[in-house]
mmCIF file with all atom_site columns, C-alpha atoms in Angstrom:
data_model
loop_
_atom_site.group_PDB
_atom_site.id
_atom_site.type_symbol
_atom_site.label_atom_id
_atom_site.label_alt_id
_atom_site.label_comp_id
_atom_site.label_asym_id
_atom_site.label_entity_id
_atom_site.label_seq_id
_atom_site.pdbx_PDB_ins_code
_atom_site.Cartn_x
_atom_site.Cartn_y
_atom_site.Cartn_z
_atom_site.occupancy
_atom_site.B_iso_or_equiv
_atom_site.pdbx_formal_charge
_atom_site.auth_seq_id
_atom_site.auth_comp_id
_atom_site.auth_asym_id
_atom_site.auth_atom_id
_atom_site.pdbx_PDB_model_num
ATOM 1   C CA . UNK O 1 1   ? -12.807 -13.232 12.320  1.00 0.00 ? 1   UNK O CA 1
ATOM 2   C CA . UNK O 1 2   ? -14.680 -11.754 15.229  1.00 0.00 ? 2   UNK O CA 1
ATOM 3   C CA . UNK O 1 3   ? -18.448 -11.892 14.823  1.00 0.00 ? 3   UNK O CA 1
ATOM 4   C CA . UNK O 1 4   ? -19.877 -8.450  14.376  1.00 0.00 ? 4   UNK O CA 1
ATOM 5   C CA . UNK O 1 5   ? -23.388 -7.161  13.977  1.00 0.00 ? 5   UNK O CA 1
ATOM 6   C CA . UNK O 1 6   ? -24.073 -5.096  10.866  1.00 0.00 ? 6   UNK O CA 1
ATOM 7   C CA . UNK O 1 7   ? -27.026 -2.839  10.150  1.00 0.00 ? 7   UNK O CA 1
ATOM 8   C CA . UNK O 1 8   ? -27.181 -3.641  6.435   1.00 0.00 ? 8   UNK O CA 1
ATOM 9   C CA . UNK O 1 9   ? -25.470 -5.913  3.875   1.00 0.00 ? 9   UNK O CA 1
ATOM 10  C CA . UNK O 1 10  ? -23.630 -2.983  2.272   1.00 0.00 ? 10  UNK O CA 1
ATOM 11  C CA . UNK O 1 11  ? -22.042 -2.144  5.619   1.00 0.00 ? 11  UNK O CA 1
ATOM 12  C CA . UNK O 1 12  ? -20.812 -5.738  5.947   1.00 0.00 ? 12  UNK O CA 1
ATOM 13  C CA . UNK O 1 13  ? -19.407 -5.749  2.406   1.00 0.00 ? 13  UNK O CA 1
ATOM 14  C CA . UNK O 1 14  ? -17.574 -2.467  2.912   1.00 0.00 ? 14  UNK O CA 1
ATOM 15  C CA . UNK O 1 15  ? -16.209 -3.767  6.209   1.00 0.00 ? 15  UNK O CA 1
ATOM 16  C CA . UNK O 1 16  ? -14.745 -6.801  4.408   1.00 0.00 ? 16  UNK O CA 1
ATOM 17  C CA . UNK O 1 17  ? -13.302 -5.061  1.340   1.00 0.00 ? 17  UNK O CA 1
ATOM 18  C CA . UNK O 1 18  ? -12.965 -1.446  2.493   1.00 0.00 ? 18  UNK O CA 1
ATOM 19  C CA . UNK O 1 19  ? -9.709  0.409   2.794   1.00 0.00 ? 19  UNK O CA 1
ATOM 20  C CA . UNK O 1 20  ? -7.163  1.722   0.363   1.00 0.00 ? 20  UNK O CA 1
ATOM 21  C CA . UNK O 1 21  ? -5.693  -1.569  -0.853  1.00 0.00 ? 21  UNK O CA 1
ATOM 22  C CA . UNK O 1 22  ? -8.122  -4.473  -0.493  1.00 0.00 ? 22  UNK O CA 1
ATOM 23  C CA . UNK O 1 23  ? -10.177 -3.884  -3.636  1.00 0.00 ? 23  UNK O CA 1
ATOM 24  C CA . UNK O 1 24  ? -6.991  -3.408  -5.639  1.00 0.00 ? 24  UNK O CA 1
ATOM 25  C CA . UNK O 1 25  ? -5.607  -6.708  -4.305  1.00 0.00 ? 25  UNK O CA 1
ATOM 26  C CA . UNK O 1 26  ? -8.855  -8.428  -5.280  1.00 0.00 ? 26  UNK O CA 1
ATOM 27  C CA . UNK O 1 27  ? -8.631  -6.835  -8.741  1.00 0.00 ? 27  UNK O CA 1
ATOM 28  C CA . UNK O 1 28  ? -5.054  -8.014  -9.257  1.00 0.00 ? 28  UNK O CA 1
ATOM 29  C CA . UNK O 1 29  ? -5.833  -11.559 -8.121  1.00 0.00 ? 29  UNK O CA 1
ATOM 30  C CA . UNK O 1 30  ? -8.854  -11.984 -10.387 1.00 0.00 ? 30  UNK O CA 1
ATOM 31  C CA . UNK O 1 31  ? -6.763  -13.677 -13.093 1.00 0.00 ? 31  UNK O CA 1
ATOM 32  C CA . UNK O 1 32  ? -5.149  -16.174 -10.759 1.00 0.00 ? 32  UNK O CA 1
ATOM 33  C CA . UNK O 1 33  ? -2.738  -16.616 -7.847  1.00 0.00 ? 33  UNK O CA 1
ATOM 34  C CA . UNK O 1 34  ? 0.366   -14.474 -7.619  1.00 0.00 ? 34  UNK O CA 1
ATOM 35  C CA . UNK O 1 35  ? 3.565   -14.687 -5.648  1.00 0.00 ? 35  UNK O CA 1
ATOM 36  C CA . UNK O 1 36  ? 3.701   -12.265 -2.762  1.00 0.00 ? 36  UNK O CA 1
ATOM 37  C CA . UNK O 1 37  ? 6.592   -10.213 -4.164  1.00 0.00 ? 37  UNK O CA 1
ATOM 38  C CA . UNK O 1 38  ? 4.996   -9.810  -7.590  1.00 0.00 ? 38  UNK O CA 1
ATOM 39  C CA . UNK O 1 39  ? 1.661   -8.833  -6.085  1.00 0.00 ? 39  UNK O CA 1
ATOM 40  C CA . UNK O 1 40  ? 3.318   -6.298  -3.785  1.00 0.00 ? 40  UNK O CA 1
ATOM 41  C CA . UNK O 1 41  ? 5.292   -4.823  -6.709  1.00 0.00 ? 41  UNK O CA 1
ATOM 42  C CA . UNK O 1 42  ? 2.036   -4.185  -8.566  1.00 0.00 ? 42  UNK O CA 1
ATOM 43  C CA . UNK O 1 43  ? 0.843   -1.962  -5.703  1.00 0.00 ? 43  UNK O CA 1
ATOM 44  C CA . UNK O 1 44  ? 2.958   1.189   -6.044  1.00 0.00 ? 44  UNK O CA 1
ATOM 45  C CA . UNK O 1 45  ? 3.189   3.095   -2.791  1.00 0.00 ? 45  UNK O CA 1
ATOM 46  C CA . UNK O 1 46  ? 2.057   0.315   -0.472  1.00 0.00 ? 46  UNK O CA 1
ATOM 47  C CA . UNK O 1 47  ? 4.165   -0.195  2.633   1.00 0.00 ? 47  UNK O CA 1
ATOM 48  C CA . UNK O 1 48  ? 5.116   -3.716  3.749   1.00 0.00 ? 48  UNK O CA 1
ATOM 49  C CA . UNK O 1 49  ? 2.906   -3.318  6.828   1.00 0.00 ? 49  UNK O CA 1
ATOM 50  C CA . UNK O 1 50  ? -0.089  -2.156  4.778   1.00 0.00 ? 50  UNK O CA 1
ATOM 51  C CA . UNK O 1 51  ? 0.391   -5.043  2.325   1.00 0.00 ? 51  UNK O CA 1
ATOM 52  C CA . UNK O 1 52  ? 0.544   -7.592  5.142   1.00 0.00 ? 52  UNK O CA 1
ATOM 53  C CA . UNK O 1 53  ? -2.512  -6.103  6.826   1.00 0.00 ? 53  UNK O CA 1
ATOM 54  C CA . UNK O 1 54  ? -4.572  -6.027  3.612   1.00 0.00 ? 54  UNK O CA 1
ATOM 55  C CA . UNK O 1 55  ? -3.866  -9.616  2.554   1.00 0.00 ? 55  UNK O CA 1
ATOM 56  C CA . UNK O 1 56  ? -4.229  -10.890 6.131   1.00 0.00 ? 56  UNK O CA 1
ATOM 57  C CA . UNK O 1 57  ? -7.638  -9.223  6.527   1.00 0.00 ? 57  UNK O CA 1
ATOM 58  C CA . UNK O 1 58  ? -8.775  -10.588 3.159   1.00 0.00 ? 58  UNK O CA 1
ATOM 59  C CA . UNK O 1 59  ? -7.553  -14.022 4.198   1.00 0.00 ? 59  UNK O CA 1
ATOM 60  C CA . UNK O 1 60  ? -9.362  -13.864 7.556   1.00 0.00 ? 60  UNK O CA 1
ATOM 61  C CA . UNK O 1 61  ? -12.520 -12.793 5.699   1.00 0.00 ? 61  UNK O CA 1
ATOM 62  C CA . UNK O 1 62  ? -12.229 -15.916 3.539   1.00 0.00 ? 62  UNK O CA 1
ATOM 63  C CA . UNK O 1 63  ? -11.744 -13.948 0.318   1.00 0.00 ? 63  UNK O CA 1
ATOM 64  C CA . UNK O 1 64  ? -8.062  -14.722 -0.285  1.00 0.00 ? 64  UNK O CA 1
ATOM 65  C CA . UNK O 1 65  ? -6.082  -17.916 0.228   1.00 0.00 ? 65  UNK O CA 1
ATOM 66  C CA . UNK O 1 66  ? -2.424  -17.769 1.277   1.00 0.00 ? 66  UNK O CA 1
ATOM 67  C CA . UNK O 1 67  ? -0.249  -20.648 0.096   1.00 0.00 ? 67  UNK O CA 1
ATOM 68  C CA . UNK O 1 68  ? 3.301   -21.339 1.237   1.00 0.00 ? 68  UNK O CA 1
ATOM 69  C CA . UNK O 1 69  ? 5.648   -23.960 -0.190  1.00 0.00 ? 69  UNK O CA 1
ATOM 70  C CA . UNK O 1 70  ? 6.898   -24.865 3.303   1.00 0.00 ? 70  UNK O CA 1
ATOM 71  C CA . UNK O 1 71  ? 10.546  -24.360 2.357   1.00 0.00 ? 71  UNK O CA 1
ATOM 72  C CA . UNK O 1 72  ? 13.066  -21.832 3.575   1.00 0.00 ? 72  UNK O CA 1
ATOM 73  C CA . UNK O 1 73  ? 12.874  -19.103 2.521   1.00 0.00 ? 73  UNK O CA 1
ATOM 74  C CA . UNK O 1 74  ? 9.150   -19.589 2.031   1.00 0.00 ? 74  UNK O CA 1
ATOM 75  C CA . UNK O 1 75  ? 7.594   -18.842 -1.339  1.00 0.00 ? 75  UNK O CA 1
ATOM 76  C CA . UNK O 1 76  ? 4.214   -17.363 -0.497  1.00 0.00 ? 76  UNK O CA 1
ATOM 77  C CA . UNK O 1 77  ? 1.450   -16.795 -3.013  1.00 0.00 ? 77  UNK O CA 1
ATOM 78  C CA . UNK O 1 78  ? -2.052  -15.425 -2.774  1.00 0.00 ? 78  UNK O CA 1
ATOM 79  C CA . UNK O 1 79  ? -5.146  -16.355 -4.740  1.00 0.00 ? 79  UNK O CA 1
ATOM 80  C CA . UNK O 1 80  ? -8.862  -15.787 -4.556  1.00 0.00 ? 80  UNK O CA 1
ATOM 81  C CA . UNK O 1 81  ? -11.149 -18.236 -2.815  1.00 0.00 ? 81  UNK O CA 1
ATOM 82  C CA . UNK O 1 82  ? -14.585 -19.000 -4.290  1.00 0.00 ? 82  UNK O CA 1
ATOM 83  C CA . UNK O 1 83  ? -16.000 -16.200 -2.101  1.00 0.00 ? 83  UNK O CA 1
ATOM 84  C CA . UNK O 1 84  ? -13.300 -13.838 -3.369  1.00 0.00 ? 84  UNK O CA 1
ATOM 85  C CA . UNK O 1 85  ? -14.009 -14.795 -6.980  1.00 0.00 ? 85  UNK O CA 1
ATOM 86  C CA . UNK O 1 86  ? -17.695 -14.028 -6.420  1.00 0.00 ? 86  UNK O CA 1
ATOM 87  C CA . UNK O 1 87  ? -16.659 -10.394 -5.814  1.00 0.00 ? 87  UNK O CA 1
ATOM 88  C CA . UNK O 1 88  ? -14.917 -10.117 -9.209  1.00 0.00 ? 88  UNK O CA 1
ATOM 89  C CA . UNK O 1 89  ? -17.937 -8.669  -11.071 1.00 0.00 ? 89  UNK O CA 1
ATOM 90  C CA . UNK O 1 90  ? -18.394 -6.067  -8.336  1.00 0.00 ? 90  UNK O CA 1
ATOM 91  C CA . UNK O 1 91  ? -14.719 -5.111  -8.324  1.00 0.00 ? 91  UNK O CA 1
ATOM 92  C CA . UNK O 1 92  ? -14.755 -4.936  -12.131 1.00 0.00 ? 92  UNK O CA 1
ATOM 93  C CA . UNK O 1 93  ? -17.712 -2.545  -12.001 1.00 0.00 ? 93  UNK O CA 1
ATOM 94  C CA . UNK O 1 94  ? -15.904 -0.362  -9.440  1.00 0.00 ? 94  UNK O CA 1
ATOM 95  C CA . UNK O 1 95  ? -12.864 -0.146  -11.735 1.00 0.00 ? 95  UNK O CA 1
ATOM 96  C CA . UNK O 1 96  ? -15.064 0.484   -14.781 1.00 0.00 ? 96  UNK O CA 1
ATOM 97  C CA . UNK O 1 97  ? -16.927 3.256   -12.963 1.00 0.00 ? 97  UNK O CA 1
ATOM 98  C CA . UNK O 1 98  ? -13.642 4.835   -11.879 1.00 0.00 ? 98  UNK O CA 1
ATOM 99  C CA . UNK O 1 99  ? -12.240 4.748   -15.411 1.00 0.00 ? 99  UNK O CA 1
ATOM 100 C CA . UNK O 1 100 ? -15.384 6.374   -16.796 1.00 0.00 ? 100 UNK O CA 1
ATOM 101 C CA . UNK O 1 101 ? -15.389 9.111   -14.136 1.00 0.00 ? 101 UNK O CA 1
ATOM 102 C CA . UNK O 1 102 ? -11.691 9.841   -13.777 1.00 0.00 ? 102 UNK O CA 1
ATOM 103 C CA . UNK O 1 103 ? -12.059 13.013  -15.872 1.00 0.00 ? 103 UNK O CA 1
ATOM 104 C CA . UNK O 1 104 ? -14.422 14.366  -13.220 1.00 0.00 ? 104 UNK O CA 1
ATOM 105 C CA . UNK O 1 105 ? -11.571 14.523  -10.730 1.00 0.00 ? 105 UNK O CA 1
ATOM 106 C CA . UNK O 1 106 ? -8.202  16.214  -10.626 1.00 0.00 ? 106 UNK O CA 1
ATOM 107 C CA . UNK O 1 107 ? -5.473  14.490  -12.587 1.00 0.00 ? 107 UNK O CA 1
ATOM 108 C CA . UNK O 1 108 ? -3.317  12.315  -10.405 1.00 0.00 ? 108 UNK O CA 1
ATOM 109 C CA . UNK O 1 109 ? -6.116  11.093  -8.192  1.00 0.00 ? 109 UNK O CA 1
ATOM 110 C CA . UNK O 1 110 ? -6.593  8.130   -10.498 1.00 0.00 ? 110 UNK O CA 1
ATOM 111 C CA . UNK O 1 111 ? -2.942  7.477   -11.331 1.00 0.00 ? 111 UNK O CA 1
ATOM 112 C CA . UNK O 1 112 ? -3.402  3.738   -10.706 1.00 0.00 ? 112 UNK O CA 1
ATOM 113 C CA . UNK O 1 113 ? -6.426  3.590   -13.047 1.00 0.00 ? 113 UNK O CA 1
ATOM 114 C CA . UNK O 1 114 ? -4.206  4.145   -16.081 1.00 0.00 ? 114 UNK O CA 1
ATOM 115 C CA . UNK O 1 115 ? -1.972  1.349   -14.846 1.00 0.00 ? 115 UNK O CA 1
ATOM 116 C CA . UNK O 1 116 ? -4.890  -1.058  -14.539 1.00 0.00 ? 116 UNK O CA 1
ATOM 117 C CA . UNK O 1 117 ? -6.353  0.032   -17.867 1.00 0.00 ? 117 UNK O CA 1
ATOM 118 C CA . UNK O 1 118 ? -3.010  -0.644  -19.561 1.00 0.00 ? 118 UNK O CA 1
ATOM 119 C CA . UNK O 1 119 ? -2.754  -3.980  -17.756 1.00 0.00 ? 119 UNK O CA 1
ATOM 120 C CA . UNK O 1 120 ? -6.243  -4.971  -18.899 1.00 0.00 ? 120 UNK O CA 1
ATOM 121 C CA . UNK O 1 121 ? -5.553  -3.881  -22.492 1.00 0.00 ? 121 UNK O CA 1
ATOM 122 C CA . UNK O 1 122 ? -2.327  -5.900  -22.566 1.00 0.00 ? 122 UNK O CA 1
ATOM 123 C CA . UNK O 1 123 ? -4.099  -9.010  -21.334 1.00 0.00 ? 123 UNK O CA 1
ATOM 124 C CA . UNK O 1 124 ? -6.946  -8.556  -23.810 1.00 0.00 ? 124 UNK O CA 1
ATOM 125 C CA . UNK O 1 125 ? -4.423  -8.718  -26.661 1.00 0.00 ? 125 UNK O CA 1
ATOM 126 C CA . UNK O 1 126 ? -2.750  -11.821 -25.236 1.00 0.00 ? 126 UNK O CA 1
#
């Protein structure tokens, strides 16, 4: 990753995790590594290019680890590094805030929030 000068720590953090998909990828990986195809399928609306860019940037930032089995075709999985795991409480608070405030916004703007809420409820029962 190219060294860059930031004016404050929040700017650096947003640079590392900002964008439409990165926080969602971090949220989905918080419970453990996932195969690339499964992870991508849990991101409705993401294009292959956007998926590749998001996981690559998270990997370069040292937040996500890419693992390949070295076979053909390769089975690639992604998981959080220790640095990525340290963001889990922050990402959880972002999701929690969004769930609490989704009524403040037009319906449809938080369509993925219901998906993540249902996912979290299903895991809580398991």
